[in-house]
Amino acid sequence: MNIKADTPLRFVKGVGEATGNKLAALGLLTAGDLVGFFPRRYEFRGETRLLAEVPYGELCSVVLTVCSAPKTGRGGKGVSYVKVNACDESGTATLTFFNQPWLEKSLVSGRRFRVWGRVRQNGYTFEITAPEIEPYSESLPPVLPVYPLTKGLTGQLIRRIMVNAAPLMRELTSPLSDDIRAEYSLMPRGEAVHTLHFPESREELEKAKHSLAFEELLVFQLALRRVRGSLVRHVAPVMTFKDTGIGRFFGTLPFSLTGAQERVVKEVLGDMCRNVPMCRMVQGDVGSGKTVIAAGAMAFAVKNGFQCAMMAPTEILANQHHQTLTALFKDIGITPELLTGSTSAKEKRRIKQGLAEGTVTAVVGTNAIIQKDVQYASLGLVITDEQHRFGVMQRAYLADKAEGLTPHSLVMSATPIPRSLSLVMYGDMDVSVIDELPPGRQPVQTKCIGEDKRAALYGFLEKQIKRGRQAYIICPLVEDSEGRTDDKKSVESYKKSFEKALPDLRAVCLHGRMKGKEKDAVMQSFEKGEADVLISTTVVEVGVNVPNATVMIIENAECFGLSQLHQLRGRVGRGSEKSFCIMITEKATERLEILCRTTDGFEIAGADLQRRGPGDFFGQRQSGDMRFVHASALDMPLIETTRLLAARISEEGLSPALEEAVSAFFSSLDSENIFN
Ligand code: ADP
Ligand code: MG
């Protein structure tokens, strides 16, 4: 049978019912899905070395000849083992296999095997524990793809099924013309995809990856241009200062604006007075006071007779903004509504109706507020908090499809990004920077400590919590032997040992495997003070505000980028109490010292950029948002190349194939939407 992209996996040779179910658990339903299921990494098993050359403990390939009779036995817990000596010209190694009694028969003296494992030296001999072996032949595949798997699926099985899906790979068509492929020496898509699954060499693999990354970034850049282009072509509602009383709104605040806030407010409101849709990003360090700027813009829109919507990345943040805005708008007669996934159906209906009729003037929520079924009578402003690309693109895309006026768009970001970088990643969005903190902030006291101070740290933590404070602990991701990380496991095993050390403290966990609602429930209970300690991976990085939390403990701080650490630190120091950030590391470097010395996010970002390149600006969270499959948000040269090419192509006009790829990109944003 000839398979097609939409052929259900059950009809692909090698997939039985049980395997089909396991593949479905990975989200793979069709032959097309399977083809798009890429290896997470590769083992270059063809690059063999001599035993004596292998760096201690490194995973690698050696070719060994069995030189003793195998010995079998039983260890503790009923584990059986087979031991055998095997050698190459540089030495002899003892190989130990567990629970594979059948190997005894094939480990015949004189036979050669390609052995994959970690070589450890032990006196004059070598040891390789639990290696993988294949009878040696010249035709063994040189590169082994390793797939991200679930329980019960082996890499071997996936590789076998993949062979049966291979004809489909060749049929994939490239959105790039032959001319462009020739100009940039790129592989056709089908060939590149085939290579990712069946690589023959490092060079070929690199070329395939590069070709797919190129394609992906080019489409991304074309989409960026499309968004900006469509915004410029559209007409926005023109607002005026007349009779808005916007000055009075700022007058009602319990504080006066900083100079930087005042300047940014002027820039934002100025944009809104023009008939071109605003496309502006406000960058301000954590705690710099971005929310009142958003509030001011919202009030300005409403007083001009338009509706406004504010979109937050999570329900918990939407809740927080809703509370803050309700308080800020109390005296000026605006009542913001809250619309999220957990809003009751009845409430949803009421709010949607109000939005359609124009009686609801301000709404705060998650992506729920820009779903297609939400109609606005006269939307004038959309604000997106902490989620750059996604919000703007999504919004502009929807605006492009809608008729009438295009709302102004404002993005709030706590990540300071140098202009050069934001240009390539976000297109030529205007940027306003709040480069000043409100007066009277107590800087968070920051310290690096080693493992030897852990007992003292726990004592300190207990004291803080006895005083009624709360704490965050960011725990590192632990890798298993396959190099996989599982943040659920990491967090849960950390919690266990933490509870042993400090049994009186109430700890809760947060990790990326949780559903949005579960996460929000945990955050809410922490916010209410029902837990003392929140143990988490970096998911708390985004704008969470629990003023009573005064301690941030970061384990293995050396694993994080400076900007990311700064964001994490920004979760404390939000109330009137003195706050602390303690980084645990055995490698207190000059790099981490910068954080102890300064709390200026821009200075930190600058230092980070200098040291490590743009990587840290797109730490875990942001690169998650980027959702590139093949490309890296860090590959600045390629980003720049594709940006220039996108400009040229846009001018000449997109081919139908590229048009299709760009729409596919936008619809992929739509489908991401559903899961949020
Ligand atoms: P972020 O930029 O991280 O979103 P927020 O808008 O949440 O910061 O502001 C942090 C805190 O600072 C809030 O409690 C806010 O009320 C307060 N704040 C904002 N601007 C000022 C100001 N000009 N003077 C004093 N406090 C301010
Ligand atoms: Mg904020």
PDB file of C-alpha atoms in Angstrom, residues 188-359:
ATOM      1  CA  PRO A 188      15.492  20.097  -0.871  1.00  0.00           C
ATOM      2  CA  ARG A 189      13.141  19.645   2.066  1.00  0.00           C
ATOM      3  CA  GLY A 190      12.439  15.981   1.371  1.00  0.00           C
ATOM      4  CA  GLU A 191      16.089  15.094   1.239  1.00  0.00           C
ATOM      5  CA  ALA A 192      16.830  17.099   4.370  1.00  0.00           C
ATOM      6  CA  VAL A 193      14.047  15.411   6.329  1.00  0.00           C
ATOM      7  CA  HIS A 194      15.222  12.020   5.111  1.00  0.00           C
ATOM      8  CA  THR A 195      18.727  12.869   6.253  1.00  0.00           C
ATOM      9  CA  LEU A 196      17.562  13.802   9.755  1.00  0.00           C
ATOM     10  CA  HIS A 197      16.119  10.304  10.086  1.00  0.00           C
ATOM     11  CA  PHE A 198      18.860   8.424   8.254  1.00  0.00           C
ATOM     12  CA  PRO A 199      22.066  10.445   8.409  1.00  0.00           C
ATOM     13  CA  GLU A 200      25.197   9.075   6.803  1.00  0.00           C
ATOM     14  CA  SER A 201      27.712  11.542   8.186  1.00  0.00           C
ATOM     15  CA  ARG A 202      28.129  14.565  10.371  1.00  0.00           C
ATOM     16  CA  GLU A 203      28.580  16.837   7.372  1.00  0.00           C
ATOM     17  CA  GLU A 204      25.436  15.669   5.651  1.00  0.00           C
ATOM     18  CA  LEU A 205      23.475  15.968   8.879  1.00  0.00           C
ATOM     19  CA  GLU A 206      24.693  19.514   9.447  1.00  0.00           C
ATOM     20  CA  LYS A 207      23.716  20.489   5.951  1.00  0.00           C
ATOM     21  CA  ALA A 208      20.240  19.005   6.388  1.00  0.00           C
ATOM     22  CA  LYS A 209      19.710  20.778   9.696  1.00  0.00           C
ATOM     23  CA  HIS A 210      20.947  24.021   8.231  1.00  0.00           C
ATOM     24  CA  SER A 211      18.610  23.704   5.251  1.00  0.00           C
ATOM     25  CA  LEU A 212      15.542  23.138   7.404  1.00  0.00           C
ATOM     26  CA  ALA A 213      16.508  25.872   9.850  1.00  0.00           C
ATOM     27  CA  PHE A 214      16.982  28.232   6.934  1.00  0.00           C
ATOM     28  CA  GLU A 215      13.538  27.429   5.605  1.00  0.00           C
ATOM     29  CA  GLU A 216      11.944  27.846   8.997  1.00  0.00           C
ATOM     30  CA  LEU A 217      13.587  31.173   9.735  1.00  0.00           C
ATOM     31  CA  LEU A 218      12.834  32.494   6.294  1.00  0.00           C
ATOM     32  CA  VAL A 219       9.148  31.724   6.705  1.00  0.00           C
ATOM     33  CA  PHE A 220       9.280  33.309  10.161  1.00  0.00           C
ATOM     34  CA  GLN A 221      10.845  36.453   8.756  1.00  0.00           C
ATOM     35  CA  LEU A 222       8.322  36.603   5.934  1.00  0.00           C
ATOM     36  CA  ALA A 223       5.563  36.304   8.522  1.00  0.00           C
ATOM     37  CA  LEU A 224       7.110  39.114  10.575  1.00  0.00           C
ATOM     38  CA  ARG A 225       7.161  41.350   7.521  1.00  0.00           C
ATOM     39  CA  ARG A 226       3.613  40.419   6.715  1.00  0.00           C
ATOM     40  CA  VAL A 227       2.477  41.440  10.177  1.00  0.00           C
ATOM     41  CA  ARG A 228       4.251  44.740  10.119  1.00  0.00           C
ATOM     42  CA  GLY A 229       3.182  45.399   6.550  1.00  0.00           C
ATOM     43  CA  SER A 230      -0.420  44.694   7.284  1.00  0.00           C
ATOM     44  CA  LEU A 231      -0.339  46.947  10.304  1.00  0.00           C
ATOM     45  CA  VAL A 232       1.023  49.810   8.283  1.00  0.00           C
ATOM     46  CA  ARG A 233      -1.531  49.348   5.556  1.00  0.00           C
ATOM     47  CA  HIS A 234      -4.381  49.419   8.014  1.00  0.00           C
ATOM     48  CA  VAL A 235      -6.087  52.329   9.633  1.00  0.00           C
ATOM     49  CA  ALA A 236      -6.280  52.666  13.373  1.00  0.00           C
ATOM     50  CA  PRO A 237      -8.738  54.558  15.523  1.00  0.00           C
ATOM     51  CA  VAL A 238      -7.468  58.078  16.129  1.00  0.00           C
ATOM     52  CA  MET A 239      -7.671  59.171  19.728  1.00  0.00           C
ATOM     53  CA  THR A 240      -7.400  62.624  21.240  1.00  0.00           C
ATOM     54  CA  PHE A 241      -6.646  64.081  24.648  1.00  0.00           C
ATOM     55  CA  LYS A 242      -9.762  66.244  24.575  1.00  0.00           C
ATOM     56  CA  ASP A 243     -12.176  65.541  27.430  1.00  0.00           C
ATOM     57  CA  THR A 244     -10.458  62.300  28.405  1.00  0.00           C
ATOM     58  CA  GLY A 245      -9.326  63.470  31.827  1.00  0.00           C
ATOM     59  CA  ILE A 246      -6.304  61.233  31.375  1.00  0.00           C
ATOM     60  CA  GLY A 247      -4.175  63.655  33.380  1.00  0.00           C
ATOM     61  CA  ARG A 248      -6.605  63.228  36.253  1.00  0.00           C
ATOM     62  CA  PHE A 249      -6.181  59.452  36.047  1.00  0.00           C
ATOM     63  CA  PHE A 250      -2.466  59.744  36.618  1.00  0.00           C
ATOM     64  CA  GLY A 251      -3.246  62.211  39.372  1.00  0.00           C
ATOM     65  CA  THR A 252      -5.292  59.622  41.270  1.00  0.00           C
ATOM     66  CA  LEU A 253      -2.342  57.228  41.589  1.00  0.00           C
ATOM     67  CA  PRO A 254      -0.890  56.780  45.066  1.00  0.00           C
ATOM     68  CA  PHE A 255       2.547  57.757  43.647  1.00  0.00           C
ATOM     69  CA  SER A 256       3.854  60.067  40.995  1.00  0.00           C
ATOM     70  CA  LEU A 257       5.298  58.628  37.812  1.00  0.00           C
ATOM     71  CA  THR A 258       9.028  58.365  37.433  1.00  0.00           C
ATOM     72  CA  GLY A 259      10.605  60.432  34.694  1.00  0.00           C
ATOM     73  CA  ALA A 260      11.007  57.337  32.565  1.00  0.00           C
ATOM     74  CA  GLN A 261       7.389  56.330  33.004  1.00  0.00           C
ATOM     75  CA  GLU A 262       6.251  59.794  32.026  1.00  0.00           C
ATOM     76  CA  ARG A 263       8.308  59.696  28.854  1.00  0.00           C
ATOM     77  CA  VAL A 264       6.990  56.270  27.888  1.00  0.00           C
ATOM     78  CA  VAL A 265       3.386  57.265  28.565  1.00  0.00           C
ATOM     79  CA  LYS A 266       3.856  60.195  26.212  1.00  0.00           C
ATOM     80  CA  GLU A 267       5.254  57.935  23.495  1.00  0.00           C
ATOM     81  CA  VAL A 268       2.416  55.458  23.860  1.00  0.00           C
ATOM     82  CA  LEU A 269      -0.436  57.943  23.971  1.00  0.00           C
ATOM     83  CA  GLY A 270       1.212  59.848  21.127  1.00  0.00           C
ATOM     84  CA  ASP A 271       1.069  56.729  18.951  1.00  0.00           C
ATOM     85  CA  MET A 272      -2.585  56.279  19.762  1.00  0.00           C
ATOM     86  CA  CYS A 273      -3.368  59.724  18.430  1.00  0.00           C
ATOM     87  CA  ARG A 274      -2.240  58.681  14.941  1.00  0.00           C
ATOM     88  CA  ASN A 275      -4.238  56.760  12.370  1.00  0.00           C
ATOM     89  CA  VAL A 276      -1.483  54.147  11.937  1.00  0.00           C
ATOM     90  CA  PRO A 277      -1.843  51.194  14.289  1.00  0.00           C
ATOM     91  CA  MET A 278       0.636  51.436  17.132  1.00  0.00           C
ATOM     92  CA  CYS A 279       3.116  48.565  17.195  1.00  0.00           C
ATOM     93  CA  ARG A 280       5.195  49.276  20.270  1.00  0.00           C
ATOM     94  CA  MET A 281       7.041  47.292  22.872  1.00  0.00           C
ATOM     95  CA  VAL A 282       7.616  48.692  26.341  1.00  0.00           C
ATOM     96  CA  GLN A 283      10.720  47.225  27.900  1.00  0.00           C
ATOM     97  CA  GLY A 284      11.257  47.728  31.577  1.00  0.00           C
ATOM     98  CA  ASP A 285      13.107  45.851  34.210  1.00  0.00           C
ATOM     99  CA  VAL A 286      11.126  43.824  36.727  1.00  0.00           C
ATOM    100  CA  GLY A 287       9.356  46.193  39.084  1.00  0.00           C
ATOM    101  CA  SER A 288       9.916  49.241  36.891  1.00  0.00           C
ATOM    102  CA  GLY A 289       6.185  49.892  36.797  1.00  0.00           C
ATOM    103  CA  LYS A 290       4.946  48.751  33.421  1.00  0.00           C
ATOM    104  CA  THR A 291       1.439  48.064  34.667  1.00  0.00           C
ATOM    105  CA  VAL A 292       0.448  51.693  35.206  1.00  0.00           C
ATOM    106  CA  ILE A 293       1.587  52.478  31.686  1.00  0.00           C
ATOM    107  CA  ALA A 294      -0.701  49.773  30.378  1.00  0.00           C
ATOM    108  CA  ALA A 295      -3.473  51.058  32.612  1.00  0.00           C
ATOM    109  CA  GLY A 296      -2.990  54.607  31.355  1.00  0.00           C
ATOM    110  CA  ALA A 297      -3.212  53.498  27.739  1.00  0.00           C
ATOM    111  CA  MET A 298      -6.325  51.470  28.507  1.00  0.00           C
ATOM    112  CA  ALA A 299      -8.009  54.374  30.263  1.00  0.00           C
ATOM    113  CA  PHE A 300      -7.079  56.620  27.340  1.00  0.00           C
ATOM    114  CA  ALA A 301      -8.722  54.240  24.855  1.00  0.00           C
ATOM    115  CA  VAL A 302     -11.883  53.842  26.920  1.00  0.00           C
ATOM    116  CA  LYS A 303     -12.249  57.573  27.497  1.00  0.00           C
ATOM    117  CA  ASN A 304     -11.962  57.979  23.739  1.00  0.00           C
ATOM    118  CA  GLY A 305     -14.920  55.648  23.337  1.00  0.00           C
ATOM    119  CA  PHE A 306     -13.011  52.491  22.377  1.00  0.00           C
ATOM    120  CA  GLN A 307     -12.687  49.127  24.016  1.00  0.00           C
ATOM    121  CA  CYS A 308      -9.416  47.710  25.221  1.00  0.00           C
ATOM    122  CA  ALA A 309      -8.154  44.214  25.924  1.00  0.00           C
ATOM    123  CA  MET A 310      -5.180  43.050  27.939  1.00  0.00           C
ATOM    124  CA  MET A 311      -3.764  39.610  27.332  1.00  0.00           C
ATOM    125  CA  ALA A 312      -1.589  37.765  29.833  1.00  0.00           C
ATOM    126  CA  PRO A 313       0.246  34.486  29.229  1.00  0.00           C
ATOM    127  CA  THR A 314      -1.282  32.641  32.188  1.00  0.00           C
ATOM    128  CA  GLU A 315      -4.498  32.694  34.171  1.00  0.00           C
ATOM    129  CA  ILE A 316      -2.687  33.610  37.331  1.00  0.00           C
ATOM    130  CA  LEU A 317      -1.205  36.698  35.731  1.00  0.00           C
ATOM    131  CA  ALA A 318      -4.529  37.602  34.155  1.00  0.00           C
ATOM    132  CA  ASN A 319      -6.087  37.400  37.612  1.00  0.00           C
ATOM    133  CA  GLN A 320      -3.396  39.601  39.053  1.00  0.00           C
ATOM    134  CA  HIS A 321      -3.741  42.238  36.369  1.00  0.00           C
ATOM    135  CA  HIS A 322      -7.493  42.189  36.742  1.00  0.00           C
ATOM    136  CA  GLN A 323      -7.224  42.924  40.461  1.00  0.00           C
ATOM    137  CA  THR A 324      -4.680  45.687  39.927  1.00  0.00           C
ATOM    138  CA  LEU A 325      -6.648  47.355  37.141  1.00  0.00           C
ATOM    139  CA  THR A 326      -9.910  47.159  39.069  1.00  0.00           C
ATOM    140  CA  ALA A 327      -8.258  49.109  41.876  1.00  0.00           C
ATOM    141  CA  LEU A 328      -6.589  51.614  39.540  1.00  0.00           C
ATOM    142  CA  PHE A 329      -9.806  52.285  37.588  1.00  0.00           C
ATOM    143  CA  LYS A 330     -12.040  52.542  40.648  1.00  0.00           C
ATOM    144  CA  ASP A 331     -12.174  56.332  40.648  1.00  0.00           C
ATOM    145  CA  ILE A 332     -12.585  56.854  36.933  1.00  0.00           C
ATOM    146  CA  GLY A 333     -15.604  54.683  36.336  1.00  0.00           C
ATOM    147  CA  ILE A 334     -14.078  51.836  34.340  1.00  0.00           C
ATOM    148  CA  THR A 335     -14.864  48.258  35.392  1.00  0.00           C
ATOM    149  CA  PRO A 336     -12.552  45.731  33.777  1.00  0.00           C
ATOM    150  CA  GLU A 337     -13.903  42.214  33.257  1.00  0.00           C
ATOM    151  CA  LEU A 338     -11.923  38.989  33.561  1.00  0.00           C
ATOM    152  CA  LEU A 339     -12.158  36.365  30.815  1.00  0.00           C
ATOM    153  CA  THR A 340     -10.069  33.192  31.086  1.00  0.00           C
ATOM    154  CA  GLY A 341     -10.398  29.484  30.537  1.00  0.00           C
ATOM    155  CA  SER A 342     -11.846  29.052  34.015  1.00  0.00           C
ATOM    156  CA  THR A 343     -14.493  31.746  33.732  1.00  0.00           C
ATOM    157  CA  SER A 344     -17.895  30.064  34.074  1.00  0.00           C
ATOM    158  CA  ALA A 345     -19.910  29.574  30.921  1.00  0.00           C
ATOM    159  CA  LYS A 346     -22.576  31.940  32.110  1.00  0.00           C
ATOM    160  CA  GLU A 347     -20.080  34.657  32.977  1.00  0.00           C
ATOM    161  CA  LYS A 348     -18.362  34.127  29.621  1.00  0.00           C
ATOM    162  CA  ARG A 349     -21.614  34.584  27.796  1.00  0.00           C
ATOM    163  CA  ARG A 350     -22.354  37.784  29.692  1.00  0.00           C
ATOM    164  CA  ILE A 351     -18.901  39.238  29.012  1.00  0.00           C
ATOM    165  CA  LYS A 352     -18.872  38.254  25.343  1.00  0.00           C
ATOM    166  CA  GLN A 353     -22.253  39.816  24.870  1.00  0.00           C
ATOM    167  CA  GLY A 354     -21.059  42.958  26.620  1.00  0.00           C
ATOM    168  CA  LEU A 355     -18.014  43.081  24.348  1.00  0.00           C
ATOM    169  CA  ALA A 356     -20.133  42.622  21.236  1.00  0.00           C
ATOM    170  CA  GLU A 357     -22.554  45.339  22.315  1.00  0.00           C
ATOM    171  CA  GLY A 358     -19.884  47.669  23.591  1.00  0.00           C
ATOM    172  CA  THR A 359     -21.106  47.803  27.175  1.00  0.00           C
TER     173      THR A 359
END
